[in-house]
PDB file of C-alpha atoms in Angstrom:
ATOM      1  CA  MET K 920      18.673 -10.929   5.153  1.00  0.00           C
ATOM      2  CA  ALA K 921      17.574 -13.254   7.948  1.00  0.00           C
ATOM      3  CA  ALA K 922      13.841 -13.962   8.007  1.00  0.00           C
ATOM      4  CA  PRO K 923      12.306 -11.660  10.637  1.00  0.00           C
ATOM      5  CA  ASN K 924      10.303 -12.951  13.578  1.00  0.00           C
ATOM      6  CA  TYR K 925       7.431 -10.479  13.410  1.00  0.00           C
ATOM      7  CA  SER K 926       6.010 -11.396  16.815  1.00  0.00           C
ATOM      8  CA  SER K 927       9.256 -10.404  18.574  1.00  0.00           C
ATOM      9  CA  LEU K 928       9.720  -6.945  17.072  1.00  0.00           C
ATOM     10  CA  GLY K 929       8.001  -5.147  19.951  1.00  0.00           C
ATOM     11  CA  PHE K 930       5.218  -3.479  17.971  1.00  0.00           C
ATOM     12  CA  THR K 931       2.613  -1.728  20.133  1.00  0.00           C
ATOM     13  CA  THR K 932       0.189  -0.165  17.637  1.00  0.00           C
ATOM     14  CA  ILE K 933      -0.048  -3.184  15.331  1.00  0.00           C
ATOM     15  CA  ILE K 934      -0.200  -6.969  15.712  1.00  0.00           C
ATOM     16  CA  VAL K 935       1.630  -8.812  12.927  1.00  0.00           C
ATOM     17  CA  THR K 936       1.049 -12.465  12.031  1.00  0.00           C
ATOM     18  CA  LEU K 937       2.631 -14.492   9.233  1.00  0.00           C
ATOM     19  CA  ASP K 938      -0.066 -16.886   7.996  1.00  0.00           C
ATOM     20  CA  GLY K 939       1.834 -19.002   5.465  1.00  0.00           C
ATOM     21  CA  PRO K 940       2.709 -16.630   2.600  1.00  0.00           C
ATOM     22  CA  VAL K 941       0.247 -13.966   3.836  1.00  0.00           C
ATOM     23  CA  LEU K 942       1.378 -11.330   6.336  1.00  0.00           C
ATOM     24  CA  VAL K 943      -1.562  -9.936   8.323  1.00  0.00           C
ATOM     25  CA  VAL K 944      -1.108  -6.516   9.963  1.00  0.00           C
ATOM     26  CA  LEU K 945      -3.851  -5.797  12.505  1.00  0.00           C
ATOM     27  CA  LEU K 946      -4.303  -2.258  13.815  1.00  0.00           C
ATOM     28  CA  ASN K 947      -4.101  -2.382  17.609  1.00  0.00           C
ATOM     29  CA  ARG K 948      -5.563   0.951  18.744  1.00  0.00           C
ATOM     30  CA  SER K 949      -9.271   0.086  18.791  1.00  0.00           C
ATOM     31  CA  LYS K 950      -9.992   2.169  21.905  1.00  0.00           C
ATOM     32  CA  GLN K 951      -8.491   5.176  20.115  1.00  0.00           C
ATOM     33  CA  ARG K 952     -10.468   4.400  16.925  1.00  0.00           C
ATOM     34  CA  ASN K 953      -7.148   3.281  15.388  1.00  0.00           C
ATOM     35  CA  SER K 954      -6.170   6.933  15.106  1.00  0.00           C
ATOM     36  CA  TRP K 955      -2.792   7.989  13.741  1.00  0.00           C
ATOM     37  CA  ASN K 956      -0.302   8.829  16.495  1.00  0.00           C
ATOM     38  CA  SER K 957       3.492   9.278  16.434  1.00  0.00           C
ATOM     39  CA  VAL K 958       4.209   5.525  16.729  1.00  0.00           C
ATOM     40  CA  LEU K 959       1.782   3.898  14.263  1.00  0.00           C
ATOM     41  CA  PRO K 960       3.378   5.270  11.061  1.00  0.00           C
ATOM     42  CA  LEU K 961       6.853   4.218  12.184  1.00  0.00           C
ATOM     43  CA  GLU K 962       5.681   0.674  12.860  1.00  0.00           C
ATOM     44  CA  LEU K 963       3.784   0.464   9.571  1.00  0.00           C
ATOM     45  CA  GLN K 964       6.824   1.706   7.663  1.00  0.00           C
ATOM     46  CA  LYS K 965       9.014  -0.898   9.342  1.00  0.00           C
ATOM     47  CA  VAL K 966       6.686  -3.839   8.755  1.00  0.00           C
ATOM     48  CA  PHE K 967       6.129  -3.034   5.061  1.00  0.00           C
ATOM     49  CA  ASP K 968       9.867  -2.562   4.525  1.00  0.00           C
ATOM     50  CA  LEU K 969      10.479  -5.955   6.142  1.00  0.00           C
ATOM     51  CA  ALA K 970       7.704  -7.610   4.117  1.00  0.00           C
ATOM     52  CA  ASP K 971       9.209  -6.228   0.919  1.00  0.00           C
ATOM     53  CA  LYS K 972      12.510  -8.001   1.644  1.00  0.00           C
ATOM     54  CA  ASP K 973      11.087 -11.195   3.181  1.00  0.00           C
ATOM     55  CA  ASP K 974      10.912 -13.900   0.492  1.00  0.00           C
ATOM     56  CA  ARG K 975       8.366 -15.840   2.562  1.00  0.00           C
ATOM     57  CA  VAL K 976       5.806 -13.056   2.151  1.00  0.00           C
ATOM     58  CA  ARG K 977       3.741 -12.902  -1.019  1.00  0.00           C
ATOM     59  CA  VAL K 978       0.782 -10.801   0.152  1.00  0.00           C
ATOM     60  CA  VAL K 979       0.316  -8.247   2.952  1.00  0.00           C
ATOM     61  CA  ILE K 980      -3.114  -7.396   4.408  1.00  0.00           C
ATOM     62  CA  LEU K 981      -3.784  -4.384   6.641  1.00  0.00           C
ATOM     63  CA  THR K 982      -7.010  -4.483   8.643  1.00  0.00           C
ATOM     64  CA  ALA K 983      -8.655  -3.685  11.987  1.00  0.00           C
ATOM     65  CA  GLU K 984     -10.785  -5.592  14.456  1.00  0.00           C
ATOM     66  CA  HIS K 985     -14.270  -5.652  12.936  1.00  0.00           C
ATOM     67  CA  THR K 986     -15.634  -4.666  16.334  1.00  0.00           C
ATOM     68  CA  ALA K 987     -13.477  -1.526  16.519  1.00  0.00           C
ATOM     69  CA  PRO K 988     -15.275   1.852  16.298  1.00  0.00           C
ATOM     70  CA  ALA K 989     -13.373   2.621  13.087  1.00  0.00           C
ATOM     71  CA  TYR K 990     -10.853   1.216  10.634  1.00  0.00           C
ATOM     72  CA  CYS K 991      -8.925   4.466  11.141  1.00  0.00           C
ATOM     73  CA  ALA K 992     -10.517   7.713  12.318  1.00  0.00           C
ATOM     74  CA  GLY K 993      -7.635   9.848  11.054  1.00  0.00           C
ATOM     75  CA  ALA K 994      -4.875  11.709  12.859  1.00  0.00           C
ATOM     76  CA  GLU K 995      -4.858  12.087  16.628  1.00  0.00           C
ATOM     77  CA  LEU K 996      -5.064  15.873  16.895  1.00  0.00           C
ATOM     78  CA  SER K 997      -5.678  16.482  20.588  1.00  0.00           C
ATOM     79  CA  GLY K 998      -2.397  18.415  20.716  1.00  0.00           C
ATOM     80  CA  GLY K 999      -2.976  20.316  17.451  1.00  0.00           C
ATOM     81  CA  TRP K1000      -1.109  20.215  14.151  1.00  0.00           C
ATOM     82  CA  GLY K1001       2.197  21.086  15.843  1.00  0.00           C
ATOM     83  CA  THR K1002       2.490  17.557  17.217  1.00  0.00           C
ATOM     84  CA  LEU K1003       3.145  16.382  13.641  1.00  0.00           C
ATOM     85  CA  TRP K1004       6.384  18.369  13.218  1.00  0.00           C
ATOM     86  CA  LEU K1005       9.715  16.868  14.228  1.00  0.00           C
ATOM     87  CA  PRO K1006      12.243  19.010  16.146  1.00  0.00           C
ATOM     88  CA  GLU K1007      14.780  18.658  13.335  1.00  0.00           C
ATOM     89  CA  GLU K1008      12.224  19.909  10.821  1.00  0.00           C
ATOM     90  CA  GLU K1009      11.357  22.872  13.019  1.00  0.00           C
ATOM     91  CA  LYS K1010      15.029  23.806  13.134  1.00  0.00           C
ATOM     92  CA  GLU K1011      15.463  23.540   9.355  1.00  0.00           C
ATOM     93  CA  GLY K1012      12.249  25.346   8.400  1.00  0.00           C
ATOM     94  CA  PRO K1013       8.921  24.589   6.633  1.00  0.00           C
ATOM     95  CA  HIS K1014      10.626  23.164   3.525  1.00  0.00           C
ATOM     96  CA  ALA K1015      12.025  20.330   5.654  1.00  0.00           C
ATOM     97  CA  HIS K1016       8.725  18.766   6.671  1.00  0.00           C
ATOM     98  CA  ARG K1017       7.936  15.301   5.300  1.00  0.00           C
ATOM     99  CA  ASP K1018       4.580  14.123   6.581  1.00  0.00           C
ATOM    100  CA  THR K1019       4.445  10.717   8.229  1.00  0.00           C
ATOM    101  CA  GLY K1020       1.463   9.763   6.087  1.00  0.00           C
ATOM    102  CA  GLY K1021       3.548  10.269   2.967  1.00  0.00           C
ATOM    103  CA  LYS K1022       6.460   8.288   4.382  1.00  0.00           C
ATOM    104  CA  THR K1023       4.065   5.450   5.162  1.00  0.00           C
ATOM    105  CA  SER K1024       2.459   5.665   1.715  1.00  0.00           C
ATOM    106  CA  PHE K1025       5.909   5.301   0.166  1.00  0.00           C
ATOM    107  CA  ALA K1026       6.657   2.194   2.260  1.00  0.00           C
ATOM    108  CA  ILE K1027       3.385   0.567   1.149  1.00  0.00           C
ATOM    109  CA  TYR K1028       3.510   1.764  -2.477  1.00  0.00           C
ATOM    110  CA  ARG K1029       7.104   0.618  -2.895  1.00  0.00           C
ATOM    111  CA  CYS K1030       6.471  -2.790  -1.338  1.00  0.00           C
ATOM    112  CA  ARG K1031       6.992  -5.223  -4.210  1.00  0.00           C
ATOM    113  CA  LYS K1032       4.519  -7.752  -2.792  1.00  0.00           C
ATOM    114  CA  ILE K1033       0.745  -7.686  -3.317  1.00  0.00           C
ATOM    115  CA  THR K1034      -0.840  -5.372  -0.737  1.00  0.00           C
ATOM    116  CA  ILE K1035      -4.476  -5.355   0.392  1.00  0.00           C
ATOM    117  CA  ALA K1036      -6.382  -2.961   2.668  1.00  0.00           C
ATOM    118  CA  ALA K1037      -9.339  -4.691   4.349  1.00  0.00           C
ATOM    119  CA  VAL K1038     -11.385  -1.658   5.406  1.00  0.00           C
ATOM    120  CA  ASN K1039     -13.891  -3.090   7.867  1.00  0.00           C
ATOM    121  CA  GLY K1040     -14.916   0.178   9.511  1.00  0.00           C
ATOM    122  CA  HIS K1041     -15.278   3.927   9.071  1.00  0.00           C
ATOM    123  CA  ALA K1042     -12.279   5.819   7.701  1.00  0.00           C
ATOM    124  CA  ALA K1043     -11.300   9.488   7.649  1.00  0.00           C
ATOM    125  CA  GLY K1044      -8.266  11.550   6.700  1.00  0.00           C
ATOM    126  CA  VAL K1045      -5.117   9.487   6.847  1.00  0.00           C
ATOM    127  CA  GLY K1046      -7.387   6.446   7.246  1.00  0.00           C
ATOM    128  CA  MET K1047      -8.367   7.097   3.630  1.00  0.00           C
ATOM    129  CA  SER K1048      -5.016   8.308   2.318  1.00  0.00           C
ATOM    130  CA  ALA K1049      -1.987   6.381   3.603  1.00  0.00           C
ATOM    131  CA  MET K1050      -4.125   3.535   4.940  1.00  0.00           C
ATOM    132  CA  GLN K1051      -5.835   2.842   1.589  1.00  0.00           C
ATOM    133  CA  LEU K1052      -4.613   4.622  -1.547  1.00  0.00           C
ATOM    134  CA  PRO K1053      -1.101   3.097  -1.881  1.00  0.00           C
ATOM    135  CA  PHE K1054      -2.451  -0.469  -1.676  1.00  0.00           C
ATOM    136  CA  ASP K1055      -2.903  -2.677  -4.731  1.00  0.00           C
ATOM    137  CA  PHE K1056      -6.397  -3.808  -3.678  1.00  0.00           C
ATOM    138  CA  ARG K1057      -9.003  -2.478  -1.263  1.00  0.00           C
ATOM    139  CA  PHE K1058     -11.932  -4.395   0.272  1.00  0.00           C
ATOM    140  CA  VAL K1059     -14.535  -2.373   2.179  1.00  0.00           C
ATOM    141  CA  TRP K1060     -17.643  -2.715   4.318  1.00  0.00           C
ATOM    142  CA  ALA K1061     -20.705  -1.296   2.537  1.00  0.00           C
ATOM    143  CA  GLY K1062     -21.738   0.593   5.662  1.00  0.00           C
ATOM    144  CA  ALA K1063     -18.413   2.404   6.094  1.00  0.00           C
ATOM    145  CA  LYS K1064     -18.475   6.193   6.247  1.00  0.00           C
ATOM    146  CA  LEU K1065     -15.554   7.499   4.200  1.00  0.00           C
ATOM    147  CA  THR K1066     -14.163  11.024   4.063  1.00  0.00           C
ATOM    148  CA  PHE K1067     -11.187  13.109   2.982  1.00  0.00           C
ATOM    149  CA  PRO K1068     -11.965  16.049   5.318  1.00  0.00           C
ATOM    150  CA  PHE K1069      -8.784  18.087   4.780  1.00  0.00           C
ATOM    151  CA  VAL K1070     -10.315  21.264   3.301  1.00  0.00           C
ATOM    152  CA  ARG K1071     -12.718  21.325   6.260  1.00  0.00           C
ATOM    153  CA  ARG K1072      -9.729  21.239   8.630  1.00  0.00           C
ATOM    154  CA  GLY K1073      -7.874  24.083   6.945  1.00  0.00           C
ATOM    155  CA  VAL K1074      -5.093  21.895   5.539  1.00  0.00           C
ATOM    156  CA  VAL K1075      -4.389  19.900   2.364  1.00  0.00           C
ATOM    157  CA  PRO K1076      -4.616  16.207   1.445  1.00  0.00           C
ATOM    158  CA  GLU K1077      -1.356  14.552   2.534  1.00  0.00           C
ATOM    159  CA  ALA K1078       0.254  11.137   2.058  1.00  0.00           C
ATOM    160  CA  THR K1079       0.531  11.593  -1.743  1.00  0.00           C
ATOM    161  CA  THR K1080      -3.290  11.674  -1.985  1.00  0.00           C
ATOM    162  CA  SER K1081      -3.320  14.415  -4.618  1.00  0.00           C
ATOM    163  CA  TYR K1082      -1.102  12.208  -6.810  1.00  0.00           C
ATOM    164  CA  LEU K1083      -2.702   8.811  -6.224  1.00  0.00           C
ATOM    165  CA  LEU K1084      -6.432   9.571  -6.022  1.00  0.00           C
ATOM    166  CA  PRO K1085      -6.821  11.247  -9.465  1.00  0.00           C
ATOM    167  CA  ARG K1086      -4.915   8.342 -11.003  1.00  0.00           C
ATOM    168  CA  LEU K1087      -7.135   5.802  -9.288  1.00  0.00           C
ATOM    169  CA  LEU K1088     -10.516   7.477  -9.846  1.00  0.00           C
ATOM    170  CA  GLY K1089      -9.953  10.295 -12.335  1.00  0.00           C
ATOM    171  CA  HIS K1090      -9.724  14.042 -11.724  1.00  0.00           C
ATOM    172  CA  SER K1091     -13.466  14.688 -11.665  1.00  0.00           C
ATOM    173  CA  ARG K1092     -14.158  12.199  -8.863  1.00  0.00           C
ATOM    174  CA  ALA K1093     -11.016  13.278  -7.011  1.00  0.00           C
ATOM    175  CA  ASN K1094     -12.280  16.878  -7.106  1.00  0.00           C
ATOM    176  CA  SER K1095     -15.637  15.789  -5.686  1.00  0.00           C
ATOM    177  CA  LEU K1096     -13.975  13.886  -2.855  1.00  0.00           C
ATOM    178  CA  LEU K1097     -11.138  16.267  -1.985  1.00  0.00           C
ATOM    179  CA  LEU K1098     -12.613  19.724  -2.602  1.00  0.00           C
ATOM    180  CA  THR K1099     -15.853  19.093  -0.713  1.00  0.00           C
ATOM    181  CA  GLY K1100     -14.516  17.171   2.270  1.00  0.00           C
ATOM    182  CA  ASP K1101     -17.898  15.420   2.391  1.00  0.00           C
ATOM    183  CA  THR K1102     -18.572  11.978   3.839  1.00  0.00           C
ATOM    184  CA  PHE K1103     -19.548   9.259   1.368  1.00  0.00           C
ATOM    185  CA  PRO K1104     -20.830   5.678   1.619  1.00  0.00           C
ATOM    186  CA  ALA K1105     -18.697   2.982   0.019  1.00  0.00           C
ATOM    187  CA  ASP K1106     -21.216   2.425  -2.780  1.00  0.00           C
ATOM    188  CA  SER K1107     -21.284   6.087  -3.844  1.00  0.00           C
ATOM    189  CA  PRO K1108     -20.569   6.378  -7.594  1.00  0.00           C
ATOM    190  CA  LEU K1109     -17.861   8.858  -6.659  1.00  0.00           C
ATOM    191  CA  ILE K1110     -15.808   6.399  -4.604  1.00  0.00           C
ATOM    192  CA  GLN K1111     -16.953   2.830  -5.284  1.00  0.00           C
ATOM    193  CA  GLY K1112     -14.410   2.438  -8.078  1.00  0.00           C
ATOM    194  CA  LEU K1113     -11.658   2.566  -5.457  1.00  0.00           C
ATOM    195  CA  TYR K1114     -12.686  -0.847  -4.133  1.00  0.00           C
ATOM    196  CA  HIS K1115     -12.076  -4.330  -5.487  1.00  0.00           C
ATOM    197  CA  LYS K1116     -15.024  -5.629  -3.492  1.00  0.00           C
ATOM    198  CA  ILE K1117     -17.724  -4.079  -1.285  1.00  0.00           C
ATOM    199  CA  LEU K1118     -19.032  -6.461   1.399  1.00  0.00           C
ATOM    200  CA  PRO K1119     -22.438  -6.178   3.108  1.00  0.00           C
ATOM    201  CA  THR K1120     -21.162  -6.708   6.675  1.00  0.00           C
ATOM    202  CA  ARG K1121     -18.033  -5.745   8.582  1.00  0.00           C
ATOM    203  CA  GLU K1122     -17.443  -9.370   9.546  1.00  0.00           C
ATOM    204  CA  GLU K1123     -17.130 -10.427   5.899  1.00  0.00           C
ATOM    205  CA  VAL K1124     -14.395  -7.975   4.889  1.00  0.00           C
ATOM    206  CA  PHE K1125     -11.273  -9.588   6.312  1.00  0.00           C
ATOM    207  CA  PRO K1126     -12.211 -13.223   5.462  1.00  0.00           C
ATOM    208  CA  ALA K1127     -12.907 -12.163   1.865  1.00  0.00           C
ATOM    209  CA  ALA K1128      -9.591 -10.322   1.668  1.00  0.00           C
ATOM    210  CA  LEU K1129      -7.738 -13.263   3.215  1.00  0.00           C
ATOM    211  CA  ALA K1130      -9.245 -15.797   0.804  1.00  0.00           C
ATOM    212  CA  PHE K1131      -8.302 -13.503  -2.092  1.00  0.00           C
ATOM    213  CA  ALA K1132      -4.767 -13.133  -0.705  1.00  0.00           C
ATOM    214  CA  GLN K1133      -4.317 -16.872  -0.314  1.00  0.00           C
ATOM    215  CA  GLU K1134      -5.512 -17.502  -3.868  1.00  0.00           C
ATOM    216  CA  LEU K1135      -3.078 -14.929  -5.279  1.00  0.00           C
ATOM    217  CA  ALA K1136      -0.229 -16.208  -3.115  1.00  0.00           C
ATOM    218  CA  ALA K1137      -0.755 -19.707  -4.497  1.00  0.00           C
ATOM    219  CA  THR K1138      -1.121 -18.807  -8.178  1.00  0.00           C
ATOM    220  CA  THR K1139       1.104 -15.797  -8.927  1.00  0.00           C
ATOM    221  CA  SER K1140       4.853 -15.400  -9.348  1.00  0.00           C
ATOM    222  CA  GLN K1141       6.517 -13.184  -6.745  1.00  0.00           C
ATOM    223  CA  VAL K1142       8.949 -11.886  -9.369  1.00  0.00           C
ATOM    224  CA  SER K1143       6.235 -11.298 -11.986  1.00  0.00           C
ATOM    225  CA  VAL K1144       4.210  -9.332  -9.435  1.00  0.00           C
ATOM    226  CA  ALA K1145       7.168  -7.094  -8.573  1.00  0.00           C
ATOM    227  CA  VAL K1146       8.016  -6.340 -12.208  1.00  0.00           C
ATOM    228  CA  THR K1147       4.362  -5.782 -13.140  1.00  0.00           C
ATOM    229  CA  LYS K1148       3.969  -3.328 -10.253  1.00  0.00           C
ATOM    230  CA  GLY K1149       7.094  -1.574 -11.496  1.00  0.00           C
ATOM    231  CA  LEU K1150       5.606  -1.250 -14.990  1.00  0.00           C
ATOM    232  CA  ILE K1151       2.354   0.160 -13.584  1.00  0.00           C
ATOM    233  CA  GLN K1152       4.100   2.628 -11.266  1.00  0.00           C
ATOM    234  CA  HIS K1153       6.953   3.606 -13.624  1.00  0.00           C
ATOM    235  CA  PRO K1154       5.594   3.200 -17.173  1.00  0.00           C
ATOM    236  CA  GLY K1155       7.808   5.732 -18.938  1.00  0.00           C
ATOM    237  CA  ASP K1156       6.869   9.000 -20.625  1.00  0.00           C
ATOM    238  CA  SER K1157       5.500   7.533 -23.856  1.00  0.00           C
ATOM    239  CA  VAL K1158       3.999   4.359 -25.257  1.00  0.00           C
ATOM    240  CA  GLU K1159       7.290   3.745 -27.082  1.00  0.00           C
ATOM    241  CA  GLU K1160       9.280   3.977 -23.861  1.00  0.00           C
ATOM    242  CA  ASN K1161       6.846   1.652 -22.105  1.00  0.00           C
ATOM    243  CA  HIS K1162       7.214  -0.808 -24.996  1.00  0.00           C
ATOM    244  CA  ILE K1163      10.969  -0.891 -24.321  1.00  0.00           C
ATOM    245  CA  TYR K1164      10.434  -1.585 -20.611  1.00  0.00           C
ATOM    246  CA  ASP K1165       7.837  -4.321 -20.949  1.00  0.00           C
ATOM    247  CA  SER K1166       9.809  -5.939 -23.784  1.00  0.00           C
ATOM    248  CA  ARG K1167      12.823  -6.238 -21.493  1.00  0.00           C
ATOM    249  CA  GLY K1168      10.631  -7.610 -18.711  1.00  0.00           C
ATOM    250  CA  MET K1169       9.076 -10.180 -21.040  1.00  0.00           C
ATOM    251  CA  ARG K1170      12.485 -11.270 -22.320  1.00  0.00           C
ATOM    252  CA  GLU K1171      13.972 -11.643 -18.830  1.00  0.00           C
ATOM    253  CA  LEU K1172      11.023 -13.350 -17.145  1.00  0.00           C
ATOM    254  CA  ALA K1173      10.132 -15.664 -20.009  1.00  0.00           C
ATOM    255  CA  GLN K1174      13.577 -17.232 -19.650  1.00  0.00           C
ATOM    256  CA  SER K1175      13.319 -17.563 -15.860  1.00  0.00           C
ATOM    257  CA  ALA K1176      12.367 -20.662 -13.879  1.00  0.00           C
ATOM    258  CA  ASP K1177       8.982 -19.097 -13.112  1.00  0.00           C
ATOM    259  CA  GLY K1178       8.412 -18.323 -16.785  1.00  0.00           C
ATOM    260  CA  GLU K1179       9.111 -21.938 -17.687  1.00  0.00           C
ATOM    261  CA  GLU K1180       6.881 -23.175 -14.849  1.00  0.00           C
ATOM    262  CA  GLY K1181       4.050 -20.944 -16.063  1.00  0.00           C
ATOM    263  CA  ILE K1182       4.122 -22.630 -19.484  1.00  0.00           C
ATOM    264  CA  ARG K1183       4.621 -26.124 -18.042  1.00  0.00           C
ATOM    265  CA  SER K1184       1.731 -25.856 -15.568  1.00  0.00           C
ATOM    266  CA  PHE K1185      -0.549 -24.447 -18.272  1.00  0.00           C
ATOM    267  CA  LYS K1186       0.205 -27.364 -20.593  1.00  0.00           C
ATOM    268  CA  GLU K1187      -0.204 -29.888 -17.788  1.00  0.00           C
ATOM    269  CA  LYS K1188      -3.471 -28.255 -16.646  1.00  0.00           C
ATOM    270  CA  ARG K1189      -2.365 -27.885 -13.014  1.00  0.00           C
ATOM    271  CA  ALA K1190      -1.730 -25.095 -10.542  1.00  0.00           C
ATOM    272  CA  PRO K1191       1.718 -23.487 -10.927  1.00  0.00           C
ATOM    273  CA  LYS K1192       4.459 -23.898  -8.338  1.00  0.00           C
ATOM    274  CA  PHE K1193       6.469 -20.723  -8.620  1.00  0.00           C
ATOM    275  CA  THR K1194       9.789 -20.691  -6.744  1.00  0.00           C
ATOM    276  CA  GLY K1195      11.316 -17.379  -7.831  1.00  0.00           C
ATOM    277  CA  THR K1196      12.162 -14.878  -5.085  1.00  0.00           C
ATOM    278  CA  LEU K1197      13.040 -11.207  -5.141  1.00  0.00           C
ATOM    279  CA  SER K1198      16.319 -11.749  -3.292  1.00  0.00           C
ATOM    280  CA  LYS K1199      17.662 -14.102  -5.960  1.00  0.00           C
ATOM    281  CA  ASP K1200      15.744 -13.800  -9.218  1.00  0.00           C
ATOM    282  CA  LEU K1201      14.804 -10.187  -9.850  1.00  0.00           C
ATOM    283  CA  GLY K1202      17.826  -9.370 -12.012  1.00  0.00           C
ATOM    284  CA  SER K1203      20.304  -6.485 -12.080  1.00  0.00           C
ATOM    285  CA  TRP K1204      18.239  -4.575 -14.681  1.00  0.00           C
ATOM    286  CA  TYR K1205      15.542  -3.851 -12.077  1.00  0.00           C
ATOM    287  CA  PRO K1206      14.750  -1.103 -11.181  1.00  0.00           C
ATOM    288  CA  TRP K1207      14.971   0.603 -14.572  1.00  0.00           C
ATOM    289  CA  TRP K1208      13.852   3.995 -13.237  1.00  0.00           C
ATOM    290  CA  ARG K1209      15.842   6.624 -11.349  1.00  0.00           C
ATOM    291  CA  GLU K1210      14.816   6.656  -7.715  1.00  0.00           C
ATOM    292  CA  LEU K1211      14.577  10.134  -6.208  1.00  0.00           C
ATOM    293  CA  SER K1212      15.434  10.940  -2.615  1.00  0.00           C
ATOM    294  CA  THR K1213      12.691  12.585  -0.530  1.00  0.00           C
ATOM    295  CA  LYS K1214      15.036  13.576   2.300  1.00  0.00           C
ATOM    296  CA  PHE K1215      14.878  17.326   2.745  1.00  0.00           C
ATOM    297  CA  ARG K1216      18.653  17.796   2.643  1.00  0.00           C
ATOM    298  CA  ASP K1217      18.719  16.125  -0.785  1.00  0.00           C
ATOM    299  CA  THR K1218      15.696  17.951  -2.176  1.00  0.00           C
ATOM    300  CA  LYS K1219      15.183  21.602  -3.072  1.00  0.00           C
ATOM    301  CA  LEU K1220      11.655  23.009  -3.041  1.00  0.00           C
TER     302      LEU K1220
END
């Protein structure tokens, strides 16, 4: 695939900048508190799909202007819940609905590059779910007010929240966050484990995330990252099955150019120069799991 020119893709709800190997996605709805409308999820899905296939990209950061009223205040609900349903879904029936938060979570979760959410403002609803949970790392402002308010809105957690959050924090903390709908500070014992780093000011969040991204981009193998994410996300049903998967990964990658460079740079006491890319070096054995379709015509509920 030809390398995309992110600045010419006509995005309106996000501003996308390729800073060396780091792709920065800036939410561009500050006046609307970066709320979730019908366009934002489509643009996020597109940019993460492109980043996944773009060999130039090693890390993706999602953030907001630190002066914005919120990182993401949740869904824009001025027109009610009905604005979330697509005409085709209405025609097919309730079983056909696939929420846009979930579609966006999939695009981020399935991105084989390192992903970072730099949460430099308050976050609610989808601003907590799709805009944070599927990321590999999360940085947050200590003063952020954070809430999963779904049970107080008469609905359920969307965007695969009920799958991801218990796995990230454990069922007990997930219950406290999801079944109360309360608002929590970032340093609450119930939620602080979600974050790689908690920063004292809003201004510090993105620079800290960017420095972290640049360090990882310079020192990690793109192929190793993709396979490691695959092992974390698709570990198998038993320790024996996982042993089979990681053994194959070790065998394949140890014999790759990046595997050899990892040993060489270690012996020579220098930073590695990894050249492997997903388009050329991932191998036909990946993915080892069966990928399920989430399209309603292919899925029975």
